[in-house]
mmCIF file of N, CA and C in Angstrom:
data_model
loop_
_atom_site.group_PDB
_atom_site.id
_atom_site.type_symbol
_atom_site.label_atom_id
_atom_site.label_comp_id
_atom_site.label_asym_id
_atom_site.label_seq_id
_atom_site.Cartn_x
_atom_site.Cartn_y
_atom_site.Cartn_z
ATOM 1 N N UNK A 1 37.843 109.485 -74.076
ATOM 2 C CA UNK A 1 37.268 108.231 -73.649
ATOM 3 C C UNK A 1 37.891 107.815 -72.314
ATOM 4 N N UNK A 2 37.067 107.377 -71.402
ATOM 5 C CA UNK A 2 37.537 106.984 -70.077
ATOM 6 C C UNK A 2 38.211 105.620 -70.125
ATOM 7 N N UNK A 3 39.278 105.504 -69.339
ATOM 8 C CA UNK A 3 39.998 104.228 -69.263
ATOM 9 C C UNK A 3 39.675 103.591 -67.921
ATOM 10 N N UNK A 4 39.334 102.328 -67.956
ATOM 11 C CA UNK A 4 38.973 101.617 -66.736
ATOM 12 C C UNK A 4 40.218 101.387 -65.878
ATOM 13 N N UNK A 5 40.067 101.580 -64.572
ATOM 14 C CA UNK A 5 41.171 101.373 -63.641
ATOM 15 C C UNK A 5 41.479 99.887 -63.534
ATOM 16 N N UNK A 6 42.781 99.582 -63.486
ATOM 17 C CA UNK A 6 43.185 98.187 -63.378
ATOM 18 C C UNK A 6 42.830 97.676 -61.981
ATOM 19 N N UNK A 7 42.275 96.514 -61.911
ATOM 20 C CA UNK A 7 41.822 95.965 -60.639
ATOM 21 C C UNK A 7 42.975 95.277 -59.915
ATOM 22 N N UNK A 8 43.050 95.469 -58.588
ATOM 23 C CA UNK A 8 44.070 94.819 -57.780
ATOM 24 C C UNK A 8 43.628 93.384 -57.498
ATOM 25 N N UNK A 9 44.569 92.462 -57.556
ATOM 26 C CA UNK A 9 44.221 91.064 -57.315
ATOM 27 C C UNK A 9 43.795 90.864 -55.867
ATOM 28 N N UNK A 10 43.038 89.808 -55.622
ATOM 29 C CA UNK A 10 42.519 89.537 -54.287
ATOM 30 C C UNK A 10 43.657 89.277 -53.296
ATOM 31 N N UNK A 11 44.662 88.514 -53.709
ATOM 32 C CA UNK A 11 45.762 88.193 -52.795
ATOM 33 C C UNK A 11 46.566 89.445 -52.443
ATOM 34 N N UNK A 12 46.771 90.322 -53.413
ATOM 35 C CA UNK A 12 47.516 91.548 -53.151
ATOM 36 C C UNK A 12 46.747 92.465 -52.211
ATOM 37 N N UNK A 13 45.439 92.581 -52.399
ATOM 38 C CA UNK A 13 44.655 93.460 -51.533
ATOM 39 C C UNK A 13 44.613 92.922 -50.103
ATOM 40 N N UNK A 14 44.532 91.606 -49.941
ATOM 41 C CA UNK A 14 44.554 91.005 -48.600
ATOM 42 C C UNK A 14 45.899 91.266 -47.933
ATOM 43 N N UNK A 15 46.995 91.125 -48.701
ATOM 44 C CA UNK A 15 48.332 91.357 -48.164
ATOM 45 C C UNK A 15 48.499 92.804 -47.719
ATOM 46 N N UNK A 16 48.017 93.746 -48.516
ATOM 47 C CA UNK A 16 48.149 95.166 -48.184
ATOM 48 C C UNK A 16 47.380 95.484 -46.905
ATOM 49 N N UNK A 17 46.171 94.960 -46.766
ATOM 50 C CA UNK A 17 45.384 95.193 -45.555
ATOM 51 C C UNK A 17 46.053 94.576 -44.336
ATOM 52 N N UNK A 18 46.573 93.350 -44.478
ATOM 53 C CA UNK A 18 47.216 92.653 -43.366
ATOM 54 C C UNK A 18 48.476 93.389 -42.931
ATOM 55 N N UNK A 19 49.282 93.846 -43.888
ATOM 56 C CA UNK A 19 50.521 94.549 -43.573
ATOM 57 C C UNK A 19 50.225 95.863 -42.864
ATOM 58 N N UNK A 20 49.156 96.529 -43.259
ATOM 59 C CA UNK A 20 48.760 97.771 -42.597
ATOM 60 C C UNK A 20 48.339 97.529 -41.156
ATOM 61 N N UNK A 21 47.643 96.412 -40.905
ATOM 62 C CA UNK A 21 47.227 96.091 -39.539
ATOM 63 C C UNK A 21 48.427 95.778 -38.664
ATOM 64 N N UNK A 22 49.431 95.076 -39.219
ATOM 65 C CA UNK A 22 50.636 94.747 -38.450
ATOM 66 C C UNK A 22 51.356 96.029 -38.037
ATOM 67 N N UNK A 23 51.480 96.976 -38.957
ATOM 68 C CA UNK A 23 52.126 98.249 -38.635
ATOM 69 C C UNK A 23 51.370 98.971 -37.528
ATOM 70 N N UNK A 24 50.068 98.963 -37.617
ATOM 71 C CA UNK A 24 49.237 99.662 -36.644
ATOM 72 C C UNK A 24 49.373 99.036 -35.257
ATOM 73 N N UNK A 25 49.406 97.714 -35.196
ATOM 74 C CA UNK A 25 49.550 97.020 -33.914
ATOM 75 C C UNK A 25 50.891 97.358 -33.282
ATOM 76 N N UNK A 26 51.958 97.379 -34.090
ATOM 77 C CA UNK A 26 53.282 97.734 -33.580
ATOM 78 C C UNK A 26 53.333 99.148 -33.037
ATOM 79 N N UNK A 27 52.675 100.067 -33.718
ATOM 80 C CA UNK A 27 52.646 101.447 -33.258
ATOM 81 C C UNK A 27 51.862 101.577 -31.961
ATOM 82 N N UNK A 28 50.769 100.838 -31.845
ATOM 83 C CA UNK A 28 49.973 100.894 -30.615
ATOM 84 C C UNK A 28 50.760 100.348 -29.433
ATOM 85 N N UNK A 29 51.504 99.249 -29.642
ATOM 86 C CA UNK A 29 52.314 98.681 -28.564
ATOM 87 C C UNK A 29 53.411 99.644 -28.133
ATOM 88 N N UNK A 30 54.076 100.274 -29.095
ATOM 89 C CA UNK A 30 55.145 101.221 -28.780
ATOM 90 C C UNK A 30 54.600 102.422 -28.017
ATOM 91 N N UNK A 31 53.447 102.931 -28.435
ATOM 92 C CA UNK A 31 52.853 104.074 -27.751
ATOM 93 C C UNK A 31 52.441 103.701 -26.333
ATOM 94 N N UNK A 32 51.888 102.511 -26.168
ATOM 95 C CA UNK A 32 51.462 102.062 -24.848
ATOM 96 C C UNK A 32 52.660 101.914 -23.911
ATOM 97 N N UNK A 33 53.765 101.366 -24.424
ATOM 98 C CA UNK A 33 54.967 101.200 -23.614
ATOM 99 C C UNK A 33 55.543 102.552 -23.216
ATOM 100 N N UNK A 34 55.600 103.480 -24.153
ATOM 101 C CA UNK A 34 56.123 104.812 -23.850
ATOM 102 C C UNK A 34 55.254 105.514 -22.815
ATOM 103 N N UNK A 35 53.947 105.332 -22.931
ATOM 104 C CA UNK A 35 53.026 105.957 -21.983
ATOM 105 C C UNK A 35 53.212 105.386 -20.577
ATOM 106 N N UNK A 36 53.379 104.062 -20.481
ATOM 107 C CA UNK A 36 53.550 103.453 -19.168
ATOM 108 C C UNK A 36 54.899 103.820 -18.555
ATOM 109 N N UNK A 37 55.938 103.969 -19.389
ATOM 110 C CA UNK A 37 57.235 104.389 -18.870
ATOM 111 C C UNK A 37 57.183 105.823 -18.360
ATOM 112 N N UNK A 38 56.478 106.683 -19.059
ATOM 113 C CA UNK A 38 56.430 108.088 -18.655
ATOM 114 C C UNK A 38 55.615 108.285 -17.383
ATOM 115 N N UNK A 39 54.602 107.459 -17.160
ATOM 116 C CA UNK A 39 53.788 107.602 -15.953
ATOM 117 C C UNK A 39 54.340 106.807 -14.778
ATOM 118 N N UNK A 40 55.288 105.894 -15.052
ATOM 119 C CA UNK A 40 55.877 105.097 -13.984
ATOM 120 C C UNK A 40 55.100 103.840 -13.673
ATOM 121 N N UNK A 41 54.185 103.430 -14.534
ATOM 122 C CA UNK A 41 53.375 102.239 -14.302
ATOM 123 C C UNK A 41 53.874 101.022 -15.061
ATOM 124 N N UNK A 42 55.116 101.050 -15.526
ATOM 125 C CA UNK A 42 55.638 99.955 -16.329
ATOM 126 C C UNK A 42 55.927 98.746 -15.451
ATOM 127 N N UNK A 43 55.501 97.563 -15.910
ATOM 128 C CA UNK A 43 55.760 96.331 -15.180
ATOM 129 C C UNK A 43 56.850 95.504 -15.843
ATOM 130 N N UNK A 44 57.286 95.919 -17.038
ATOM 131 C CA UNK A 44 58.288 95.144 -17.757
ATOM 132 C C UNK A 44 59.652 95.823 -17.779
ATOM 133 N N UNK A 45 59.726 97.112 -17.472
ATOM 134 C CA UNK A 45 60.986 97.841 -17.458
ATOM 135 C C UNK A 45 61.176 98.488 -16.101
ATOM 136 N N UNK A 46 62.412 98.528 -15.670
ATOM 137 C CA UNK A 46 62.750 99.202 -14.430
ATOM 138 C C UNK A 46 63.647 100.380 -14.778
ATOM 139 N N UNK A 47 63.148 101.568 -14.599
ATOM 140 C CA UNK A 47 63.879 102.774 -14.954
ATOM 141 C C UNK A 47 64.237 103.508 -13.678
ATOM 142 N N UNK A 48 65.530 103.815 -13.522
ATOM 143 C CA UNK A 48 65.960 104.555 -12.347
ATOM 144 C C UNK A 48 65.705 106.035 -12.563
ATOM 145 N N UNK A 49 65.210 106.668 -11.551
ATOM 146 C CA UNK A 49 64.994 108.107 -11.606
ATOM 147 C C UNK A 49 66.304 108.788 -11.227
ATOM 148 N N UNK A 50 66.965 109.437 -12.166
ATOM 149 C CA UNK A 50 68.272 110.040 -11.913
ATOM 150 C C UNK A 50 68.174 111.210 -10.951
ATOM 151 N N UNK A 51 67.096 111.949 -10.987
ATOM 152 C CA UNK A 51 66.978 113.105 -10.104
ATOM 153 C C UNK A 51 66.904 112.661 -8.644
ATOM 154 N N UNK A 52 66.216 111.563 -8.351
ATOM 155 C CA UNK A 52 66.126 111.068 -6.980
ATOM 156 C C UNK A 52 67.473 110.552 -6.498
ATOM 157 N N UNK A 53 68.233 109.893 -7.367
ATOM 158 C CA UNK A 53 69.541 109.368 -6.990
ATOM 159 C C UNK A 53 70.485 110.521 -6.662
ATOM 160 N N UNK A 54 70.510 111.553 -7.496
ATOM 161 C CA UNK A 54 71.372 112.707 -7.240
ATOM 162 C C UNK A 54 70.969 113.418 -5.952
ATOM 163 N N UNK A 55 69.682 113.527 -5.710
ATOM 164 C CA UNK A 55 69.197 114.165 -4.489
ATOM 165 C C UNK A 55 69.660 113.377 -3.264
ATOM 166 N N UNK A 56 69.567 112.041 -3.326
ATOM 167 C CA UNK A 56 69.980 111.205 -2.204
ATOM 168 C C UNK A 56 71.479 111.286 -1.968
ATOM 169 N N UNK A 57 72.261 111.360 -3.024
ATOM 170 C CA UNK A 57 73.716 111.449 -2.872
ATOM 171 C C UNK A 57 74.104 112.801 -2.275
ATOM 172 N N UNK A 58 73.485 113.871 -2.752
ATOM 173 C CA UNK A 58 73.846 115.204 -2.283
ATOM 174 C C UNK A 58 73.469 115.431 -0.825
ATOM 175 N N UNK A 59 72.332 114.923 -0.413
ATOM 176 C CA UNK A 59 71.848 115.185 0.933
ATOM 177 C C UNK A 59 72.000 113.998 1.874
ATOM 178 N N UNK A 60 72.696 112.936 1.448
ATOM 179 C CA UNK A 60 73.012 111.749 2.262
ATOM 180 C C UNK A 60 71.793 111.172 2.968
ATOM 181 N N UNK A 61 70.753 110.943 2.209
ATOM 182 C CA UNK A 61 69.530 110.378 2.792
ATOM 183 C C UNK A 61 69.576 108.880 2.663
#
């Protein structure tokens, strides 16, 4: 005989969906920031290029 699956309450299902969306938004923001840092288009972080600094020190430019 088949047993009916227990139904999830409305508040719990809303919470699970909302929590999943929050995680997804955080992941999208992190990926976007990493992408902008790697391409050099970041407006919120200033990253020094170590290779350029070493080149300038070695060749006194």
